[in-house]
Short mmCIF file of N, CA and C in Angstrom, two decimals:
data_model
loop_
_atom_site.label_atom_id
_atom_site.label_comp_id
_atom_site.label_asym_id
_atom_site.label_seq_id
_atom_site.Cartn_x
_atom_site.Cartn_y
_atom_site.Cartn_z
N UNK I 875 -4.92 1.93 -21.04
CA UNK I 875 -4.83 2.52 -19.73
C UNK I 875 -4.62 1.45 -18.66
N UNK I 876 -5.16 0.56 -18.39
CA UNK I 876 -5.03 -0.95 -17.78
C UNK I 876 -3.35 -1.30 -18.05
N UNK I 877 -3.02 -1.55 -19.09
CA UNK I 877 -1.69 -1.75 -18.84
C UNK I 877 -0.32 -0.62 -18.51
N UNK I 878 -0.70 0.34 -18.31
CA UNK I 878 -0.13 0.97 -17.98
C UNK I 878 -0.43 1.38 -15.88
N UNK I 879 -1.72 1.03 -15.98
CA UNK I 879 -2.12 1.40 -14.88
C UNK I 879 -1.42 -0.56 -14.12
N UNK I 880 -1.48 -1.09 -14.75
CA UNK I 880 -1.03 -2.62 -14.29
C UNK I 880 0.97 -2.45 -13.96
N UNK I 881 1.95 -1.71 -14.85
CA UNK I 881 3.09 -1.16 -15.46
C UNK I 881 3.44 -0.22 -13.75
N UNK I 882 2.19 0.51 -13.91
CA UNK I 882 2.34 1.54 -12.34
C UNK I 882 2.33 0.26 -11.21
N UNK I 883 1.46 -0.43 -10.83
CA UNK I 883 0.71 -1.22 -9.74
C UNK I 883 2.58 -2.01 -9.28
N UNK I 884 3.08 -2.39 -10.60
CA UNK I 884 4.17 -3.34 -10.33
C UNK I 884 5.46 -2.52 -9.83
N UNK I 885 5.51 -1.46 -10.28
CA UNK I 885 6.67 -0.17 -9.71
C UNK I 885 6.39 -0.08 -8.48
N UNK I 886 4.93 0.26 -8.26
CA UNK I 886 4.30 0.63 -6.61
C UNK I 886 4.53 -0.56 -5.54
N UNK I 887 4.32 -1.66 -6.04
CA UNK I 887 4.98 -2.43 -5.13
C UNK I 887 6.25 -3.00 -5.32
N UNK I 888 6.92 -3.10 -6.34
CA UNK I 888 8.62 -2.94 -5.89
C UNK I 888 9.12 -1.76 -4.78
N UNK I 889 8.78 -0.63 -5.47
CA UNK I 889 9.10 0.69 -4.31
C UNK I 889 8.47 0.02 -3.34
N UNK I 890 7.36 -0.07 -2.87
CA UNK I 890 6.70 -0.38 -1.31
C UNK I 890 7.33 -1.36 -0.48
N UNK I 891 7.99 -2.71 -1.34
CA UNK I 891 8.99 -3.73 -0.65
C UNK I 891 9.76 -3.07 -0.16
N UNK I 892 10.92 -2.09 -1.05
CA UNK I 892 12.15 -1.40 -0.38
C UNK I 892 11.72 -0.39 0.34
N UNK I 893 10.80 0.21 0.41
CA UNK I 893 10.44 1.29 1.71
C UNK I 893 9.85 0.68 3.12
N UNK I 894 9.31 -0.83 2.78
CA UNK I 894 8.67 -1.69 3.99
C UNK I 894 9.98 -1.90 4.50
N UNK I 895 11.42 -2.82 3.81
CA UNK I 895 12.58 -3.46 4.50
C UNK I 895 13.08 -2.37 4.93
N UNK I 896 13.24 -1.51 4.16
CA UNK I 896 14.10 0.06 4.86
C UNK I 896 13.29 0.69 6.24
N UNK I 897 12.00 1.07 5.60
CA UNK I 897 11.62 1.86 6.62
C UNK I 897 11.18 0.59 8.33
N UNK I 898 11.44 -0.28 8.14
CA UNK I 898 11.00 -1.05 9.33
C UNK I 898 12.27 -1.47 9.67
N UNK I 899 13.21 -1.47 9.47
CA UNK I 899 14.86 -1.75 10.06
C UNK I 899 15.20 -0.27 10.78
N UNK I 900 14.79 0.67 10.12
CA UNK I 900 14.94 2.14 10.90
C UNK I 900 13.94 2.33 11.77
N UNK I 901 13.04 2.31 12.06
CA UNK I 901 11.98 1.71 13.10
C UNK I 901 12.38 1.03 14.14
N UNK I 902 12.80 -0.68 13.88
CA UNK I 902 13.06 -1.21 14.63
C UNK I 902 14.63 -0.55 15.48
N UNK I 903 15.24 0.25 14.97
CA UNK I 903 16.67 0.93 15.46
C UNK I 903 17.73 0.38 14.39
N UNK I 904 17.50 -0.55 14.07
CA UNK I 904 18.78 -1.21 12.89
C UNK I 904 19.48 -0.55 12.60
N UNK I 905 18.77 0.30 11.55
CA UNK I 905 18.89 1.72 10.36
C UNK I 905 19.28 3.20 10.63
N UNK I 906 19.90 3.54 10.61
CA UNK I 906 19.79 5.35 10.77
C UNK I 906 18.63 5.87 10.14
N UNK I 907 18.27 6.62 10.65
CA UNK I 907 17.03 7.27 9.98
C UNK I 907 17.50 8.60 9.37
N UNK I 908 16.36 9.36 8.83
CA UNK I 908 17.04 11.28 8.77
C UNK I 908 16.77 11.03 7.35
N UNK I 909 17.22 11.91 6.19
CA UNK I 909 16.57 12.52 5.43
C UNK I 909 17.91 11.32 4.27
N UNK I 910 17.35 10.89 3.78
CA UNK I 910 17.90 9.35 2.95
C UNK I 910 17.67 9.67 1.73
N UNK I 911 18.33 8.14 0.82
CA UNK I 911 17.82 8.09 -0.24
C UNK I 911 16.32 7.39 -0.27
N UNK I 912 16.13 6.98 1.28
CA UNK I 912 14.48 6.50 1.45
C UNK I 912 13.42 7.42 1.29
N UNK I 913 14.07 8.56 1.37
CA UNK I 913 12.82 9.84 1.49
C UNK I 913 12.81 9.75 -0.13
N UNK I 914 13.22 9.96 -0.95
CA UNK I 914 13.72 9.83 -1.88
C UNK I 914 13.00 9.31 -2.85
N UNK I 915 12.79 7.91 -2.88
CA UNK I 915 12.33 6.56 -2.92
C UNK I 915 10.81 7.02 -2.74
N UNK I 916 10.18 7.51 -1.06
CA UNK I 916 8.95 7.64 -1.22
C UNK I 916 8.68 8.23 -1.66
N UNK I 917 8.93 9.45 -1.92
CA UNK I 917 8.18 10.74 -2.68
C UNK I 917 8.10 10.39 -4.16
N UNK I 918 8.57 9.25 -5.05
CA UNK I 918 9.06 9.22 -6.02
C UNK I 918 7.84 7.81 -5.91
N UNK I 919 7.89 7.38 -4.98
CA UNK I 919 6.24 6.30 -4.74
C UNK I 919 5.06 6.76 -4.69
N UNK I 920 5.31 7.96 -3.77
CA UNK I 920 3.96 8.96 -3.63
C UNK I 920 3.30 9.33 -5.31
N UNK I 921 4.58 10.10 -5.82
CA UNK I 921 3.71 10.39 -7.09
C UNK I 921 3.20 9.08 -8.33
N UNK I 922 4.28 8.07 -7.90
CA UNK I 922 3.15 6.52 -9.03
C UNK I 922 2.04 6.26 -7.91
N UNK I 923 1.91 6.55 -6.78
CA UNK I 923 0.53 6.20 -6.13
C UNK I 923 -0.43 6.82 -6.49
N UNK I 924 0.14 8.58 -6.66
CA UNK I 924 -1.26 9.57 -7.21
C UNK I 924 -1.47 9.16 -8.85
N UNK I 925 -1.07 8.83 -9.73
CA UNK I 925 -1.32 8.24 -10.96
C UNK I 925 -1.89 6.93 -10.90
N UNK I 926 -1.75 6.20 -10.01
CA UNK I 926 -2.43 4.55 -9.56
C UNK I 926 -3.70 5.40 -9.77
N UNK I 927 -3.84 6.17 -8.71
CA UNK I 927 -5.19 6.82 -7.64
C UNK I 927 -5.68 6.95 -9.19
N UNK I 928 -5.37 7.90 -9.68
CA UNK I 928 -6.34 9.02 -11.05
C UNK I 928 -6.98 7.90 -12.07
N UNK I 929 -5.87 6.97 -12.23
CA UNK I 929 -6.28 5.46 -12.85
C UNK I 929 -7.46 5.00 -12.58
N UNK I 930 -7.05 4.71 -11.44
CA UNK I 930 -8.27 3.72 -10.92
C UNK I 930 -9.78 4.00 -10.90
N UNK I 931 -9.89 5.54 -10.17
CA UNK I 931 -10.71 6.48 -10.26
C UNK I 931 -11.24 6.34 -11.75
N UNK I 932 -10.56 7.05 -12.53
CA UNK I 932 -11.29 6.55 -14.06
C UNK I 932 -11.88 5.50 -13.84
N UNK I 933 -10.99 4.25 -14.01
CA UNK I 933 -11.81 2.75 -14.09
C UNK I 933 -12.80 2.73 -13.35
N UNK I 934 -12.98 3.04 -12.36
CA UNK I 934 -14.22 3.26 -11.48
C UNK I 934 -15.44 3.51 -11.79
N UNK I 935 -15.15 4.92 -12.45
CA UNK I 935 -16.18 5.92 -12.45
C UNK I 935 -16.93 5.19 -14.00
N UNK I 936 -16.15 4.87 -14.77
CA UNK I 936 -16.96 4.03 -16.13
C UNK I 936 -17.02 2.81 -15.90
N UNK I 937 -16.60 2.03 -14.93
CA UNK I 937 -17.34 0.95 -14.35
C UNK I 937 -18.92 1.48 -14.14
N UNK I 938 -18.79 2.48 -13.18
CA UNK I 938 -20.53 2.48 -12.28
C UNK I 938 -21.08 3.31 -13.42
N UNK I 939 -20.45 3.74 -14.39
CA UNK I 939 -21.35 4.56 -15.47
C UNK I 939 -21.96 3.10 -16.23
N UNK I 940 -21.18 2.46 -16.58
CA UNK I 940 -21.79 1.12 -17.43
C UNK I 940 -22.61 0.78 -16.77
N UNK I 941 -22.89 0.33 -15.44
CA UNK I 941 -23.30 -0.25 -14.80
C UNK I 941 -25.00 0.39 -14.26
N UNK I 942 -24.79 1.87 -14.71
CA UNK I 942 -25.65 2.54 -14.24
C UNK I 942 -27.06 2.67 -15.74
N UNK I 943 -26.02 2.50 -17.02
CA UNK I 943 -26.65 2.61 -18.16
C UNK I 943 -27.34 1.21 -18.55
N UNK I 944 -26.62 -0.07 -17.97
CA UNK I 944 -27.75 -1.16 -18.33
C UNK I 944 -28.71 -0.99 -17.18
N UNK I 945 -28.13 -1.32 -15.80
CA UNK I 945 -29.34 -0.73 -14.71
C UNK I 945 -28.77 -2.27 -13.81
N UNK I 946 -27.75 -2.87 -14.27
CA UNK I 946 -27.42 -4.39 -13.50
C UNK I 946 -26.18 -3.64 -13.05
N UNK I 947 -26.44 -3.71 -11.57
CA UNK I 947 -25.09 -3.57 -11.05
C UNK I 947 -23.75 -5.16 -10.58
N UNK I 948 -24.97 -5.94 -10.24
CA UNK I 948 -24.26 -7.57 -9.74
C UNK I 948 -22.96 -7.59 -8.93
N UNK I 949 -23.86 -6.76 -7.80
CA UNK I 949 -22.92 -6.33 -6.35
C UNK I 949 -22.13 -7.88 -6.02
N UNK I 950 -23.04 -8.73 -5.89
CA UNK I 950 -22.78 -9.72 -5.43
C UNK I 950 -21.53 -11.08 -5.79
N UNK I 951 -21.64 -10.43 -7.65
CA UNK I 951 -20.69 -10.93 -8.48
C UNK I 951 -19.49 -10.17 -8.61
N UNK I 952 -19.66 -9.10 -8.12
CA UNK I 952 -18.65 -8.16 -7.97
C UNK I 952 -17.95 -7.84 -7.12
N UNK I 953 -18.10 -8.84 -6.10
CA UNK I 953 -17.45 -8.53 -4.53
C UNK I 953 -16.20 -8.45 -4.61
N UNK I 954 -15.14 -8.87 -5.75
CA UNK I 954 -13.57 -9.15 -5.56
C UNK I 954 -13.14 -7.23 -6.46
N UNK I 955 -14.41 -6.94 -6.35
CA UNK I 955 -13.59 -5.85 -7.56
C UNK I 955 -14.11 -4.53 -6.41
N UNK I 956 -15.38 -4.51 -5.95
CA UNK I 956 -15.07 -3.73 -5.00
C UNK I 956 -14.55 -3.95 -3.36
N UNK I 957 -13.95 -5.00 -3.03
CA UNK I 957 -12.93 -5.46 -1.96
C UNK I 957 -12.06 -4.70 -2.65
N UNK I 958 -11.85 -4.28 -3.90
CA UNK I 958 -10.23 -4.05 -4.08
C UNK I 958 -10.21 -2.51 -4.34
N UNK I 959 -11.61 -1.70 -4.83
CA UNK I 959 -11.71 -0.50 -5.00
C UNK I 959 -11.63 -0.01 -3.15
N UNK I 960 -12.38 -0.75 -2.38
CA UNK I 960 -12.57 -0.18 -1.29
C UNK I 960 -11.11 -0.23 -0.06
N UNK I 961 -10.57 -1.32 -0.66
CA UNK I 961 -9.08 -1.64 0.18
C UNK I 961 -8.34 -0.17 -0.47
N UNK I 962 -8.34 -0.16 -1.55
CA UNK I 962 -7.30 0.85 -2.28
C UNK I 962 -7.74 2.51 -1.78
N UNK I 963 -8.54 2.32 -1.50
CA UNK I 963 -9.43 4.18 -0.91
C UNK I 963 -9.07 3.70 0.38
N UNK I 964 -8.96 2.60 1.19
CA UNK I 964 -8.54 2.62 2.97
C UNK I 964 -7.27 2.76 2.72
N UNK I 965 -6.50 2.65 1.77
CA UNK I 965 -4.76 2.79 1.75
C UNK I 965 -4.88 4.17 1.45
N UNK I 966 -5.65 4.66 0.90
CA UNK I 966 -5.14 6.27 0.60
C UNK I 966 -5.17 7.15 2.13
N UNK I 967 -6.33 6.92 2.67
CA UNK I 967 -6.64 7.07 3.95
C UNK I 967 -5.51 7.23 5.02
N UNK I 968 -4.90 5.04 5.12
CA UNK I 968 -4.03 5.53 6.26
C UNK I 968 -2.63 6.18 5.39
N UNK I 969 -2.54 6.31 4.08
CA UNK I 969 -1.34 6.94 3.86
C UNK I 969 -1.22 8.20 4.59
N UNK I 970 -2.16 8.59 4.20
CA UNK I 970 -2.17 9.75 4.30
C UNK I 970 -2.01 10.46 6.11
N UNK I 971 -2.22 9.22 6.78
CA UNK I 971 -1.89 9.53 8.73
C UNK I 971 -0.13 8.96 8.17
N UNK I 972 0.28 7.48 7.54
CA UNK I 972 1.14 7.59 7.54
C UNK I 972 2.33 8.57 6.83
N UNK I 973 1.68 9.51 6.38
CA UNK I 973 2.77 11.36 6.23
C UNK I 973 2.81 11.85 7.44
N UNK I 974 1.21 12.65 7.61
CA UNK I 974 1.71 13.44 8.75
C UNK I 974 2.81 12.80 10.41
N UNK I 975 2.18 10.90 10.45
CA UNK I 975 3.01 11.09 11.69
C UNK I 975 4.40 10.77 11.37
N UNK I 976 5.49 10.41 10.27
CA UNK I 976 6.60 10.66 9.73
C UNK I 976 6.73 11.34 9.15
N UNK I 977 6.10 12.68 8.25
CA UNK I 977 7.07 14.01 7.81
C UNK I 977 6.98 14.79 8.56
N UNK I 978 7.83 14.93 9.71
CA UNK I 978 7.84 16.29 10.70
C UNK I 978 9.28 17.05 10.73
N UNK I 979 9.15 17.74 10.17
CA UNK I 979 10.53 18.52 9.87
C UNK I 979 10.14 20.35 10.12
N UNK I 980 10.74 20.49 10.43
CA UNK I 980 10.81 22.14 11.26
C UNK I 980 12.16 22.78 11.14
N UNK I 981 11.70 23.60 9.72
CA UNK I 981 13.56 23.80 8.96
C UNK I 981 14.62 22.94 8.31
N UNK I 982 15.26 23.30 9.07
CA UNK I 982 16.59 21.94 8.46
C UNK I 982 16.23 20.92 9.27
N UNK I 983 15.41 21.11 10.64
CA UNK I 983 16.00 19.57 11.77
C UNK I 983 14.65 18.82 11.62
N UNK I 984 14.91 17.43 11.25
CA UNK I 984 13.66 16.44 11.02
C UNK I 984 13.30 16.20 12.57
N UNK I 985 11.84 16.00 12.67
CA UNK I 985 11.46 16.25 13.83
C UNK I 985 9.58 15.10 13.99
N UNK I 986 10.10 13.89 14.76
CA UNK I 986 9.22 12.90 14.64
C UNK I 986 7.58 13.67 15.51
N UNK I 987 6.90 13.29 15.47
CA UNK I 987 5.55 13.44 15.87
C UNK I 987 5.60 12.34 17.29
N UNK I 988 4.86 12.34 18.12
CA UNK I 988 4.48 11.63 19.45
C UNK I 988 4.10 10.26 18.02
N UNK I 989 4.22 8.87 18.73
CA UNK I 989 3.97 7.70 18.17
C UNK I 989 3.33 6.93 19.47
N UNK I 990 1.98 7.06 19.62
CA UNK I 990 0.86 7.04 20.64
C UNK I 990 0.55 5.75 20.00
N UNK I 991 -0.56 5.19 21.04
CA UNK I 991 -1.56 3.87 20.24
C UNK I 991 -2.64 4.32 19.14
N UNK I 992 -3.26 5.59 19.20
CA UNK I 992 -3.64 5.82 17.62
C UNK I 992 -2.81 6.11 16.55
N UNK I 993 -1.55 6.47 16.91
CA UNK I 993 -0.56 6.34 15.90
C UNK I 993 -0.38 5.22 15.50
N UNK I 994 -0.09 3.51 16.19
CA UNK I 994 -0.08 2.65 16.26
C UNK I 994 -0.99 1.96 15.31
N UNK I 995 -2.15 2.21 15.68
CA UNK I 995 -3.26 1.55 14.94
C UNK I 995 -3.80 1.91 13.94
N UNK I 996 -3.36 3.58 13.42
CA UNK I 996 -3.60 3.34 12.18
C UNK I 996 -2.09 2.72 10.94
N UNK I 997 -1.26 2.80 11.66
CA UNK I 997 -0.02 1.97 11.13
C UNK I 997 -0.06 0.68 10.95
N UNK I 998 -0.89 0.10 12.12
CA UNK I 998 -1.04 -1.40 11.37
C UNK I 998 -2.64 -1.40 10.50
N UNK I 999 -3.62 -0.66 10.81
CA UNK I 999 -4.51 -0.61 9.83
C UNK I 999 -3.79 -0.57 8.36
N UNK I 1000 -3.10 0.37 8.66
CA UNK I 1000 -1.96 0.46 6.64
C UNK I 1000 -1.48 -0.46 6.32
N UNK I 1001 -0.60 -1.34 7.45
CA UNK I 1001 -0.20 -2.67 7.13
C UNK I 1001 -1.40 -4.00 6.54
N UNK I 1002 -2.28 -3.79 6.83
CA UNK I 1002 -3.53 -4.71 7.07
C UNK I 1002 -4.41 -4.58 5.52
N UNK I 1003 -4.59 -2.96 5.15
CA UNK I 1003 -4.93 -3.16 4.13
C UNK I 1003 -4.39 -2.93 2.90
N UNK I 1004 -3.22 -2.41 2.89
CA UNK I 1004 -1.70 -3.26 1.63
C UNK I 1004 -2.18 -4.35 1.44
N UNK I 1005 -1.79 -5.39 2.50
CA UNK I 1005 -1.93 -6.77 2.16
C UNK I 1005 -3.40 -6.87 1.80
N UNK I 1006 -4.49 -6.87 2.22
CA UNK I 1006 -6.00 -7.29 1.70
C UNK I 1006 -5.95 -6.74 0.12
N UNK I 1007 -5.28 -5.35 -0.10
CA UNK I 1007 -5.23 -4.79 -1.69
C UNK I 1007 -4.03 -5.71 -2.46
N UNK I 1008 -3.10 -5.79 -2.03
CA UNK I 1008 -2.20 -6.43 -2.87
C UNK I 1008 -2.17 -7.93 -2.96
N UNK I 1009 -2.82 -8.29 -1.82
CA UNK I 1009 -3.25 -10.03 -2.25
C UNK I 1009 -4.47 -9.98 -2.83
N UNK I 1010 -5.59 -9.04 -3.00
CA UNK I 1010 -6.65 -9.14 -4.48
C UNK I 1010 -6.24 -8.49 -5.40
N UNK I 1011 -5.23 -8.20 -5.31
CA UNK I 1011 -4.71 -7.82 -7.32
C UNK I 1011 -3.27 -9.02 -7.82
N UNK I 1012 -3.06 -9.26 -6.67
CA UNK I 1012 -1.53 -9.95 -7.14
C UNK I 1012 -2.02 -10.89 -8.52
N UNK I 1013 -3.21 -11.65 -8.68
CA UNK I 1013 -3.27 -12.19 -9.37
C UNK I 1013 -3.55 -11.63 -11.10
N UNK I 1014 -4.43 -10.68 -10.79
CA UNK I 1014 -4.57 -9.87 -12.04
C UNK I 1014 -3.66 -9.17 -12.55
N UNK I 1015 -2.57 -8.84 -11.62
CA UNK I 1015 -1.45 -7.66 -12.11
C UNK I 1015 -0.87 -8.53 -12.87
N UNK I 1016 -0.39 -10.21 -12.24
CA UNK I 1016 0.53 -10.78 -12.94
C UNK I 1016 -0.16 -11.69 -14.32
N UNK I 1017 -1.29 -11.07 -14.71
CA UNK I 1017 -1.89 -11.36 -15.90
C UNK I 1017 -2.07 -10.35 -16.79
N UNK I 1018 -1.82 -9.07 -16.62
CA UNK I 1018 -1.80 -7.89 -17.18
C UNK I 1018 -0.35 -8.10 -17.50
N UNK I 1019 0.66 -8.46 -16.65
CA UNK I 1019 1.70 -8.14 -17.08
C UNK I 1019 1.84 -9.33 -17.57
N UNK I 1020 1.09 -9.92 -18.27
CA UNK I 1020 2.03 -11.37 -19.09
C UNK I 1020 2.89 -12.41 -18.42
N UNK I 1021 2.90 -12.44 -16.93
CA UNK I 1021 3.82 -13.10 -16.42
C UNK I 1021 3.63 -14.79 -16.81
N UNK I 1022 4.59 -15.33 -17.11
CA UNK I 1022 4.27 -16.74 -17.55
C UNK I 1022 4.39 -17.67 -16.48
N UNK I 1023 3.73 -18.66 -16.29
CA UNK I 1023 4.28 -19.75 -15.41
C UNK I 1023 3.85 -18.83 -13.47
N UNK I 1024 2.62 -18.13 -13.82
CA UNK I 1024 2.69 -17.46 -12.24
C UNK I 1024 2.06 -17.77 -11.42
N UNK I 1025 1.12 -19.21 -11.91
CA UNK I 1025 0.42 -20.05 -11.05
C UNK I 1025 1.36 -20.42 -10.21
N UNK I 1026 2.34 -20.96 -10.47
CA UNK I 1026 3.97 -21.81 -9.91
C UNK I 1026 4.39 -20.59 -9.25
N UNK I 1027 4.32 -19.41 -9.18
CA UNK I 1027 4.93 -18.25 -8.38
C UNK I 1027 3.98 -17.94 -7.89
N UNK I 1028 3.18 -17.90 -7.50
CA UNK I 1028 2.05 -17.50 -7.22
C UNK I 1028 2.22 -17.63 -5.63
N UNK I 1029 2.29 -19.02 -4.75
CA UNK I 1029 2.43 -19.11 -3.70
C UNK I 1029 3.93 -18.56 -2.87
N UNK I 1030 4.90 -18.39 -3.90
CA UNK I 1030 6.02 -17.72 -3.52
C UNK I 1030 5.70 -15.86 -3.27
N UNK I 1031 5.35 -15.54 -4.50
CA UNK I 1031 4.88 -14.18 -4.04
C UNK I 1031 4.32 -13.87 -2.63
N UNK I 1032 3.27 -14.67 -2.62
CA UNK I 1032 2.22 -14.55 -1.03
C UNK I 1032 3.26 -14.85 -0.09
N UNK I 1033 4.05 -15.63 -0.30
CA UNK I 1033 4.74 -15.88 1.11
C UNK I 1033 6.05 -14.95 1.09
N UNK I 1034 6.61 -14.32 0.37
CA UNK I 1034 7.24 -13.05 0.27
C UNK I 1034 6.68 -11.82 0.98
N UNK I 1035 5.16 -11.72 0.77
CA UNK I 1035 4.41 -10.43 0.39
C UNK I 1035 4.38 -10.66 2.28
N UNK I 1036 3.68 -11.96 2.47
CA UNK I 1036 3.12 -11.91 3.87
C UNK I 1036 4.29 -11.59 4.44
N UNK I 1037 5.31 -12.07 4.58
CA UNK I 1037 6.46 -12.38 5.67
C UNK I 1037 6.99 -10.37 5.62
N UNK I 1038 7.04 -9.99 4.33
CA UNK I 1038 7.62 -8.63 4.66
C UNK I 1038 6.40 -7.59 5.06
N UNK I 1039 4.76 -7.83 5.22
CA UNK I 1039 3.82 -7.20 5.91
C UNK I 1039 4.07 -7.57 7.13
N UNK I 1040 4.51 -8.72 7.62
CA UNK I 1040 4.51 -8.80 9.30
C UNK I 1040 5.62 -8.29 9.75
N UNK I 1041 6.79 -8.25 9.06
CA UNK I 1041 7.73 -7.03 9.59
C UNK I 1041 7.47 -6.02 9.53
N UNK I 1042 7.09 -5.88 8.49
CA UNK I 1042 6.38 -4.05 8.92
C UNK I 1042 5.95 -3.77 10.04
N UNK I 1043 4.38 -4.84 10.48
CA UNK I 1043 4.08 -4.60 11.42
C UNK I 1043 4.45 -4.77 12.93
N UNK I 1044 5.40 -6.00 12.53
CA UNK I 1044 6.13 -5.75 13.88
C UNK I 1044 7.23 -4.34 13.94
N UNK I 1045 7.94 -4.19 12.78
CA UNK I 1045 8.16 -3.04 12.76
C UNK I 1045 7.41 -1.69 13.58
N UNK I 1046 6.61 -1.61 12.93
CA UNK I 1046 5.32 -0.51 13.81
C UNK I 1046 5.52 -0.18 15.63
N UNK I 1047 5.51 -2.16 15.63
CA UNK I 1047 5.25 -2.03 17.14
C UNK I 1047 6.13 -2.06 17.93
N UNK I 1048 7.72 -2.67 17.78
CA UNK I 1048 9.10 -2.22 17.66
C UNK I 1048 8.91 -0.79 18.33
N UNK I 1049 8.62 0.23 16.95
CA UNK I 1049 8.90 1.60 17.32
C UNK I 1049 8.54 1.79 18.51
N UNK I 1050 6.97 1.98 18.37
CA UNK I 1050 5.73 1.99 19.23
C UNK I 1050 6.96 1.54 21.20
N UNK I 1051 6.95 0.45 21.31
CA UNK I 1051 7.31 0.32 22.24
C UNK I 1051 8.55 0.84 22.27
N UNK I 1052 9.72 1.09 21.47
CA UNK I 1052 10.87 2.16 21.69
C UNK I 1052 10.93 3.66 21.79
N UNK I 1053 9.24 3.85 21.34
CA UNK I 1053 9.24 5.28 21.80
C UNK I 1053 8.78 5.65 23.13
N UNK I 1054 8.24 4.78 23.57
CA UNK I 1054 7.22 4.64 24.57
C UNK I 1054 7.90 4.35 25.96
N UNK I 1055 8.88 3.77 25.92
CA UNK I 1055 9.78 3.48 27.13
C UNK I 1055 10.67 3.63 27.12
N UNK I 1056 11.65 4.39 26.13
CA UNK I 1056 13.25 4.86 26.19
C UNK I 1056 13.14 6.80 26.59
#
């Protein structure tokens, strides 16, 4: 289940790169927006996210069952594993603002939502904890998946991962101020 759930993690963030460069070039105005092969793309992310989710959940739940049957939990030794259970439940969270304030469609005509400063902030909250979840797994995923030599990639990934989270978020704020004053 781990490697398959490791198999999902690496799909989820390939898709998430091309929906971050796509969807933040259409944001920023670059891009045409409207009903794409990006919609496409997410919904087709959405459902390896709900199989991540059901995954993990398992792993979870017989984590704290083990944990509950010796009676040692070792919170303290465990801080990198629940940083990463608890980052991954704050991504479900703002996903889930990031639907409602981009799927607004009313019939055939796609139809955006107001993009306010709580719209704002939970958009970069999403941006914020991607990165806190995907920089505490990057290392384990690429040991699940056998990657060889990923100490040596290792600092390339992060500086990939970071540089396309801060477009996002400038992305975000791009919009944010193009909705706000045009």
């Amino acid at each position: 289940m781990r490697k398959v759930n490791a198999i999902l993690s690496a799909a989820i963030l390939v898709l998430f790169l091309v929906h971050a460069i796509a969807g933040g070039f259409q944001l920023a105005g670059v891009m045409a927006g409207g009903k794409t092969w990006l919609s496409l793309l997410a919904r087709f992310m959405t459902a390896l996210i709900a199989a991540h989710i059901g995954i993990g959940v398992k792993l979870t739940a017989d984590t704290l069952r083990i944990a509950k049957r010796s009676g040692a939990h070792y919170y303290k030794e465990n801080r990198l594993f629940w940083l990463r259970r608890i980052s991954g439940f704050a991504i479900v969270v703002f996903i889930a603002f990031h639907l409602l304030i981009f799927m607004g469609k009313s019939g055939e005509v796609f139809r955006l939502h107001v993009f306010a400063g709580a719209e704002l902030v939970t958009q970069i909250l999403l941006v914020l904890t991607v990165a806190v979840h995907v920089l505490a797994n990057i290392r384990p995923l690429m040991l699940a998946l056998g990657v060889r030599g990923w100490k040596e990639l290792f600092t390339d990934i992060l500086i990939v991962l970071s540089v396309i989270l801060l477009l996002a978020g400038l992305s975000f704020i791009a919009y944010y101020i193009r909705w706000n004053t045009f």
